[in-house]
Coordinates of C-alpha atoms in Angstrom, one line a residue:
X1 CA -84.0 -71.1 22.2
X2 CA -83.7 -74.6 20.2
X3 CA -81.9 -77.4 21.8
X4 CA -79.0 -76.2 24.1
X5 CA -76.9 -73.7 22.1
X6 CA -79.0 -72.5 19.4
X7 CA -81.0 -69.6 19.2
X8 CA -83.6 -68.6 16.6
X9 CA -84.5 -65.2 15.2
X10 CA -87.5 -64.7 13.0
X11 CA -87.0 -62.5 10.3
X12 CA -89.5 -59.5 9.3
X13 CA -91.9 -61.0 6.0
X14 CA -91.8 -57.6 4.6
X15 CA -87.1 -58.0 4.3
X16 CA -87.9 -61.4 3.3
X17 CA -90.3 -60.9 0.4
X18 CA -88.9 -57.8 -1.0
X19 CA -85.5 -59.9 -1.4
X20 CA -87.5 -63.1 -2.5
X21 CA -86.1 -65.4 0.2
X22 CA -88.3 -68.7 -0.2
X23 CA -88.1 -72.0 2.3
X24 CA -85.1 -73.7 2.5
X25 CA -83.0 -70.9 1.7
X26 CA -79.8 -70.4 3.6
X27 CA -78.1 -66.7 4.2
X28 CA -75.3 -65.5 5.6
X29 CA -75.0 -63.9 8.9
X30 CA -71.4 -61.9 9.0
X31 CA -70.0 -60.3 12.7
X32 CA -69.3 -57.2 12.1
X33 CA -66.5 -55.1 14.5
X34 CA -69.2 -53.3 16.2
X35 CA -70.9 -56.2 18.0
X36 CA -73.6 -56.4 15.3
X37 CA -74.4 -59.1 13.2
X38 CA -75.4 -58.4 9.1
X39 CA -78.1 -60.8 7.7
X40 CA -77.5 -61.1 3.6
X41 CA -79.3 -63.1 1.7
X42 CA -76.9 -63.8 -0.8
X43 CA -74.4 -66.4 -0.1
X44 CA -71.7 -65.7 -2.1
X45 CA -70.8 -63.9 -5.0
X46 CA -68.9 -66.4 -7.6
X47 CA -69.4 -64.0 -10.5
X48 CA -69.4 -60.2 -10.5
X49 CA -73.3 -58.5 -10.6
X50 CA -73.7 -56.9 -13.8
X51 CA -74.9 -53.4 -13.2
X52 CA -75.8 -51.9 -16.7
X53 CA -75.3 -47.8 -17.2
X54 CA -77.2 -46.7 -20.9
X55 CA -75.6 -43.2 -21.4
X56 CA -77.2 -41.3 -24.3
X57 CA -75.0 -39.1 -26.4
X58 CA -77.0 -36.3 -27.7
X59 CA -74.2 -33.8 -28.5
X60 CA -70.6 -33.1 -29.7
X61 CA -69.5 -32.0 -25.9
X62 CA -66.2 -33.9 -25.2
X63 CA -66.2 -32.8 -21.3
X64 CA -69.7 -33.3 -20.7
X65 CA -69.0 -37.1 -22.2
X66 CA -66.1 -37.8 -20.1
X67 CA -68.0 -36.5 -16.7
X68 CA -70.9 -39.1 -17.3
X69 CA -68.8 -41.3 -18.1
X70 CA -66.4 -40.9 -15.1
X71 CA -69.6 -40.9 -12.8
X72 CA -70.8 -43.8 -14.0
X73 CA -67.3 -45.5 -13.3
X74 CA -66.9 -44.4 -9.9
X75 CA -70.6 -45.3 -9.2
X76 CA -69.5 -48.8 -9.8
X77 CA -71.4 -50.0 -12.6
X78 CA -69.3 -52.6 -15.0
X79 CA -71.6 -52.4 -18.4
X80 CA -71.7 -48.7 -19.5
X81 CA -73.3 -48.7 -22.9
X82 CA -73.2 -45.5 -25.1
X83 CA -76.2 -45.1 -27.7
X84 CA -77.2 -42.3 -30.2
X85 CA -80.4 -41.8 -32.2
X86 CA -78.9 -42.2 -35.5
X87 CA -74.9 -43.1 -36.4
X88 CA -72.2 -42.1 -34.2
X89 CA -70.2 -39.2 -35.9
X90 CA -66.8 -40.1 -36.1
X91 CA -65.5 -37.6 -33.5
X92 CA -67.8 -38.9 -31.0
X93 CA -66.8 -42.8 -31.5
X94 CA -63.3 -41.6 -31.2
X95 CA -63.7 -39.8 -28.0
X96 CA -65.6 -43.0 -26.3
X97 CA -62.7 -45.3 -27.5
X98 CA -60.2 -42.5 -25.9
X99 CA -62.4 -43.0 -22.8
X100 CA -60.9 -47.0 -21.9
X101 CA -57.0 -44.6 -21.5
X102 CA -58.1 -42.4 -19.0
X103 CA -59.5 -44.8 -16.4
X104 CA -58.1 -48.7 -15.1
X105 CA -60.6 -51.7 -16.1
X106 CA -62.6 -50.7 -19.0
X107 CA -62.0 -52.2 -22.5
X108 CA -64.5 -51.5 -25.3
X109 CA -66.1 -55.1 -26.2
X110 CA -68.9 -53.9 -28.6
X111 CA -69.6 -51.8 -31.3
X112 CA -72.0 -50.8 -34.0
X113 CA -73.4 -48.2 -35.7
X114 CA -75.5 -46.4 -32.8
X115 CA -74.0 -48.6 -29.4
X116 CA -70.6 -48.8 -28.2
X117 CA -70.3 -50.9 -25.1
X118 CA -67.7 -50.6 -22.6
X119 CA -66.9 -53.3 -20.0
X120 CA -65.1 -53.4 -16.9
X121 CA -62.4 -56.5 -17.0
X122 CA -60.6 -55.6 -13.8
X123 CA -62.2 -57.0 -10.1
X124 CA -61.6 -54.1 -8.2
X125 CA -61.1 -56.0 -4.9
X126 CA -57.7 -57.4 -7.1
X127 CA -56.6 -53.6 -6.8
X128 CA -54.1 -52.7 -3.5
X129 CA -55.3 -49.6 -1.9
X130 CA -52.0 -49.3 -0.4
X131 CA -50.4 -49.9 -3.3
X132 CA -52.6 -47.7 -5.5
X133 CA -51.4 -44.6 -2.8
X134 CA -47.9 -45.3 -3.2
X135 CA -47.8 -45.1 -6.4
X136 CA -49.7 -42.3 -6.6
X137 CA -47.0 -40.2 -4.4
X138 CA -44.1 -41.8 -6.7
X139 CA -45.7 -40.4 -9.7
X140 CA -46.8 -36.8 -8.3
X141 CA -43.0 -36.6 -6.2
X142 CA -40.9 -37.1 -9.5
X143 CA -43.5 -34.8 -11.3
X144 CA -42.9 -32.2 -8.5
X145 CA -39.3 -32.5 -9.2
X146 CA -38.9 -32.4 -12.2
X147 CA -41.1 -29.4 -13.0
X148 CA -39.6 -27.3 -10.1
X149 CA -36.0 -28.3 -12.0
X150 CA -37.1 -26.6 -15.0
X151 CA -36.1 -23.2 -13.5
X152 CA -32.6 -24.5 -13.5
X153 CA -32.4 -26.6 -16.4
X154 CA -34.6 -24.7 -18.7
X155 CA -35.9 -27.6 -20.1
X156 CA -39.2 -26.5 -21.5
X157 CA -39.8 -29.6 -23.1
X158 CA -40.2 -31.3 -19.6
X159 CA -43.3 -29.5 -19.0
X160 CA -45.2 -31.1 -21.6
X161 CA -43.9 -34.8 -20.3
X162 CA -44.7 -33.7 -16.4
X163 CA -48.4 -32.8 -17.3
X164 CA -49.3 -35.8 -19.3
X165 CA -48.1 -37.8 -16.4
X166 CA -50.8 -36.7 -14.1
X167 CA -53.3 -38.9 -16.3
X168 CA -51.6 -41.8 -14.5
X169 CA -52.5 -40.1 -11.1
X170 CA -56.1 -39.5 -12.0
X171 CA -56.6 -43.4 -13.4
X172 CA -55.3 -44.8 -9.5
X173 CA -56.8 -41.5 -7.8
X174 CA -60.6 -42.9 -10.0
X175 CA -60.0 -46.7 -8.8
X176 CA -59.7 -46.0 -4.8
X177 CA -62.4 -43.6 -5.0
X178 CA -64.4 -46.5 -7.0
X179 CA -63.5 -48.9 -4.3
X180 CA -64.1 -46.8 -1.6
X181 CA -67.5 -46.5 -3.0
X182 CA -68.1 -50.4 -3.6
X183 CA -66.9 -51.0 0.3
X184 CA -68.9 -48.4 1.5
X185 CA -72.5 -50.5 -0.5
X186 CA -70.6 -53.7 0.1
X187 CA -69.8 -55.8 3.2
X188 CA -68.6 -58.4 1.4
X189 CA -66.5 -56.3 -1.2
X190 CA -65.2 -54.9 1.8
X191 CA -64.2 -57.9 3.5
X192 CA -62.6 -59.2 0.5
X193 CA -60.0 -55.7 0.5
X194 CA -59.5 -57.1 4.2
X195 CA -61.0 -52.8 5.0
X196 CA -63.5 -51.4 7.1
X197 CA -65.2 -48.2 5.8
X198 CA -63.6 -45.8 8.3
X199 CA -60.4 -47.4 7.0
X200 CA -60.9 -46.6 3.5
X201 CA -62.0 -43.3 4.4
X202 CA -58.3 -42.2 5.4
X203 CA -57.0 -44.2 2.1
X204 CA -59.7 -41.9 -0.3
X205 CA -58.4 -38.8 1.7
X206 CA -55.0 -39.4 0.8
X207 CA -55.7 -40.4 -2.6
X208 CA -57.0 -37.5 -3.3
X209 CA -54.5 -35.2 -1.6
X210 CA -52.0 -36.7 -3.8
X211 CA -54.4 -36.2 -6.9
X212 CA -54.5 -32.7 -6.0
X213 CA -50.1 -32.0 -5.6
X214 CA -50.1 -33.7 -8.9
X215 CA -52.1 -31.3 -10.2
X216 CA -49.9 -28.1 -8.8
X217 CA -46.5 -30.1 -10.1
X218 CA -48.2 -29.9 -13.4
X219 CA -48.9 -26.1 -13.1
X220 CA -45.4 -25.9 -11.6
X221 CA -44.2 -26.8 -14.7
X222 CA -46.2 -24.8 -16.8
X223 CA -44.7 -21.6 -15.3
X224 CA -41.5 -22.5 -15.2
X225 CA -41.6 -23.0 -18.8
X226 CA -42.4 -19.6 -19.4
X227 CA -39.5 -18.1 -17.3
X228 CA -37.0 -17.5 -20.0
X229 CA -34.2 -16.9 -18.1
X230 CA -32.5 -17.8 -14.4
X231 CA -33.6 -15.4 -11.9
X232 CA -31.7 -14.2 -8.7
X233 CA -34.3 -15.7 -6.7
X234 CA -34.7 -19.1 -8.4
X235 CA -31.7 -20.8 -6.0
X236 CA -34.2 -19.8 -3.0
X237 CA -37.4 -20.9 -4.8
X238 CA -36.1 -24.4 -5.3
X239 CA -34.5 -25.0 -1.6
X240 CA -37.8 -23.8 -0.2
X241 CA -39.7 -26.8 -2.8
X242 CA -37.1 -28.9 -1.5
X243 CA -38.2 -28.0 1.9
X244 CA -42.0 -29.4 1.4
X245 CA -41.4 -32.3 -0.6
X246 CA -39.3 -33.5 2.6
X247 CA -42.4 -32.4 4.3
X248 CA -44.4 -34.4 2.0
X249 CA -41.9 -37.5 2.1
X250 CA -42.7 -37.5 6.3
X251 CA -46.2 -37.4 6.3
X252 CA -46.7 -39.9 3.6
X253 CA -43.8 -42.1 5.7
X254 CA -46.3 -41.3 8.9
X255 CA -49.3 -42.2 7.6
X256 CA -48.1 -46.0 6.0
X257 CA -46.3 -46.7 9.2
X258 CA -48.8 -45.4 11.6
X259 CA -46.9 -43.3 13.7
X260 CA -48.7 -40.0 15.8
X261 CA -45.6 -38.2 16.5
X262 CA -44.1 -38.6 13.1
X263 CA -47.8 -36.9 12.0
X264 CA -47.6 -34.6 14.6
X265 CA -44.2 -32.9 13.9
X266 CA -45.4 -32.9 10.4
X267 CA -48.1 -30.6 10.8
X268 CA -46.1 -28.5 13.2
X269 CA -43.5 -28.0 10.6
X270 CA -45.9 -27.3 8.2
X271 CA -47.2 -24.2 10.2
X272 CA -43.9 -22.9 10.8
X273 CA -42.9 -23.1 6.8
X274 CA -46.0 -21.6 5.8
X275 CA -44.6 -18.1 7.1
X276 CA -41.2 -18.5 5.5
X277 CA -43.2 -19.0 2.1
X278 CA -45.1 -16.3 2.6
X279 CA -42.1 -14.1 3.0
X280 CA -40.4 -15.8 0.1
X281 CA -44.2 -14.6 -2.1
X282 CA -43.8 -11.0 -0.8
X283 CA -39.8 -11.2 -2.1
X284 CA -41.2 -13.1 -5.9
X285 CA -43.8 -9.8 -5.7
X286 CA -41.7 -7.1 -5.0
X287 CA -38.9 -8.2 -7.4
X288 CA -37.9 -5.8 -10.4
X289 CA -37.6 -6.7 -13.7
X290 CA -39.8 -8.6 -16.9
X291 CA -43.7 -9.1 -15.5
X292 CA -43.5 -12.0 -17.7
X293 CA -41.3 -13.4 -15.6
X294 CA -42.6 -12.4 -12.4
X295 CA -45.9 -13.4 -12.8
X296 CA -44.9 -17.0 -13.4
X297 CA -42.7 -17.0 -10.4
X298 CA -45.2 -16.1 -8.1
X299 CA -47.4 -18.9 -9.6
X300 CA -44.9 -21.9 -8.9
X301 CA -44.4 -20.3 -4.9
X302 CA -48.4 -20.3 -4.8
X303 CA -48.2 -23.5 -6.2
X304 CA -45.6 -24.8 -3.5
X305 CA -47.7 -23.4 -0.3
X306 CA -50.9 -25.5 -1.7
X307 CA -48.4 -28.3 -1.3
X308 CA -47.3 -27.4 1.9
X309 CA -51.0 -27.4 3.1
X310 CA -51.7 -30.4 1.2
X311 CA -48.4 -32.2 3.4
X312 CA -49.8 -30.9 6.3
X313 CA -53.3 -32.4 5.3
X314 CA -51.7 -36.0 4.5
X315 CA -49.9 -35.6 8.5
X316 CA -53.9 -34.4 10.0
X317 CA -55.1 -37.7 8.0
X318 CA -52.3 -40.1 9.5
X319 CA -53.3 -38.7 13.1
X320 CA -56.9 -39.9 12.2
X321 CA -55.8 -42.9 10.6
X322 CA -53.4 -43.7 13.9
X323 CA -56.5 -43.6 16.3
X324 CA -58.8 -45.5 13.7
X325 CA -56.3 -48.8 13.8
X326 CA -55.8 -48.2 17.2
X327 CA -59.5 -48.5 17.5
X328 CA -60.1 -51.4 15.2
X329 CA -57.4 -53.3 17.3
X330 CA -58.7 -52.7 20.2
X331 CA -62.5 -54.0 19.3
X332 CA -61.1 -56.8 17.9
X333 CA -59.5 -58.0 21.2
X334 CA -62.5 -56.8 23.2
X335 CA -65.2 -58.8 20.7
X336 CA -67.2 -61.1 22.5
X337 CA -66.3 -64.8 19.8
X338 CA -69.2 -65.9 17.7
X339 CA -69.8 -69.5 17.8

């Protein structure tokens, strides 16, 4: 102890070399909700760390392109530079330049014959989590929609337009899972999104639910579009998908306003329609007539039981997510004030 209210910790030489802390230094010490205290050694962070991906392109493979580069996003590095031993065919520049569409952030900012660099404009802390889920379930809930309303419509053209919407899903659905990652390395990233880790957890679950019911409106549509005429048992296919997305609408509602028995009823309602889909599969599967209609029936019910489950995953997650705030309020009442 120093004086009458300070106390002095000595820190290990091994930390303080191998983060080249010299005399005179200062560092930040953060409380953290737990009780502990985190010692950084960098005092702020004015300008963004430039963290530097080289990604080699040594073949003509569009998928296996867009994976590293997708890994490298989420990862969190804001310089991803693309090089090839000789010129880039033209394909291959084309396909990096497609690359800046398909996530949020990235512009291309350099190119020559063998590097193209991409950069990362957007300060992900600038990004609403919240914000980022909500417009997620806007975007997969109209897709849903409209894709069921194909069976009534017969607007086959609506299929193409409800798929290439689900780009827009992935893009938000690639940002909170890159966030999530920087919070997770970052205490100060973190703090900045005003999120603790278990926090985001429940926000990169729900992301990624939604992701996933985008998905099955987009397959939804696809089958309807090769129905090619009403069916007797279309009327009951669509009040059933009316059914879940109320489902859906209540857990999502649960989950932002924080309410357990909201959650709760959710997933008790989402055991109980599970059987009257099933029955409604065994009715598609039994029907009589064109296979080529059939088939594609029984596609867009399996399709409306994954979101079902997927509803009932969004209610399990609120649950979680209730007890976690409840949690996080509590410690913060109970924590003992740093001076």
């Amino acid at each position: 102890m120093t004086g009458k209210s300070t106390y002095v910790v000595s820190l290990p030489k091994k930390w303080v070399t191998s983060v080249q802390l010299r005399n005179g230094d200062s560092v930040v010490l953060v409380p953290l909700p737990d009780g502990t205290m985190l010692i950084n050694p960098k005092l702020k962070k004015s300008e963004r760390e430039q963290t530097k991906k080289v990604i080699m392109v040594d073949s003509n493979d569009n998928e296996q392109l867009f994976r590293k580069f997708i890994g490298a996003y989420l990862a969190g590095y804001n310089l991803i530079e693309f090089r090839t031993n000789g010129n880039s065919p033209k394909n291959v520049r084309q396909d990096i330049r497609d690359l800046t569409h398909s996530v949020i952030g990235p512009q291309l900012i350099e190119e020559s014959s063998n590097i193209m660099v991409l950069r990362d404009l957007l300060d992900s802390s600038d990004f609403s989590m919240v914000k980022g889920i909500k417009r997620m379930y806007m975007i997969a809930r109209d897709m849903h929609q409209d894709a069921i309303g194909i069976l009534s419509t017969r607007n086959k053209d609506m299929a193409e337009d409800v798929q290439s919407r689900d780009q827009e899903v992935d893009k938000l659905y690639w940002m909170i899972s890159k966030q999530y990652n920087q919070i997770i390395r970052d205490v100060f990233f973190a703090d900045k999104m005003g999120v603790s880790t278990i926090e985001a957890q429940g926000y990169l679950l729900v992301a990624r639910t939604l992701e996933r019911v985008a998905d099955h409106a987009g397959r939804i549509a696809a089958n309807a579009a090769k129905i090619d005429e009403k069916e007797e048992l279309t009327p009951k296919i669509m009040a059933m998908d009316s059914e879940v997305i109320k489902l859906m609408d209540d857990a999502v509602s649960s989950f932002y306003q924080n309410k357990f028995d909201t959650a709760n009823e959710v997933v008790n309602r989402a055991e109980l329609l599970s059987h009257n889909i099933e029955n409604l599969s065994r009715e598609v599967l039994s029907m009589r007539g064109e296979a080529t209609n059939i088939v594609p029936l029984a596609y867009i019910v399996d399709s409306i039981e994954r979101t079902r489950a997927y509803a009932s995953d969004i209610g399990e997650a609120a649950i979680n997510h209730y007890f976690v705030m409840e949690y996080n309020t509590t410690m913060a009442k109970t924590a003992t004030p740093t001076a």
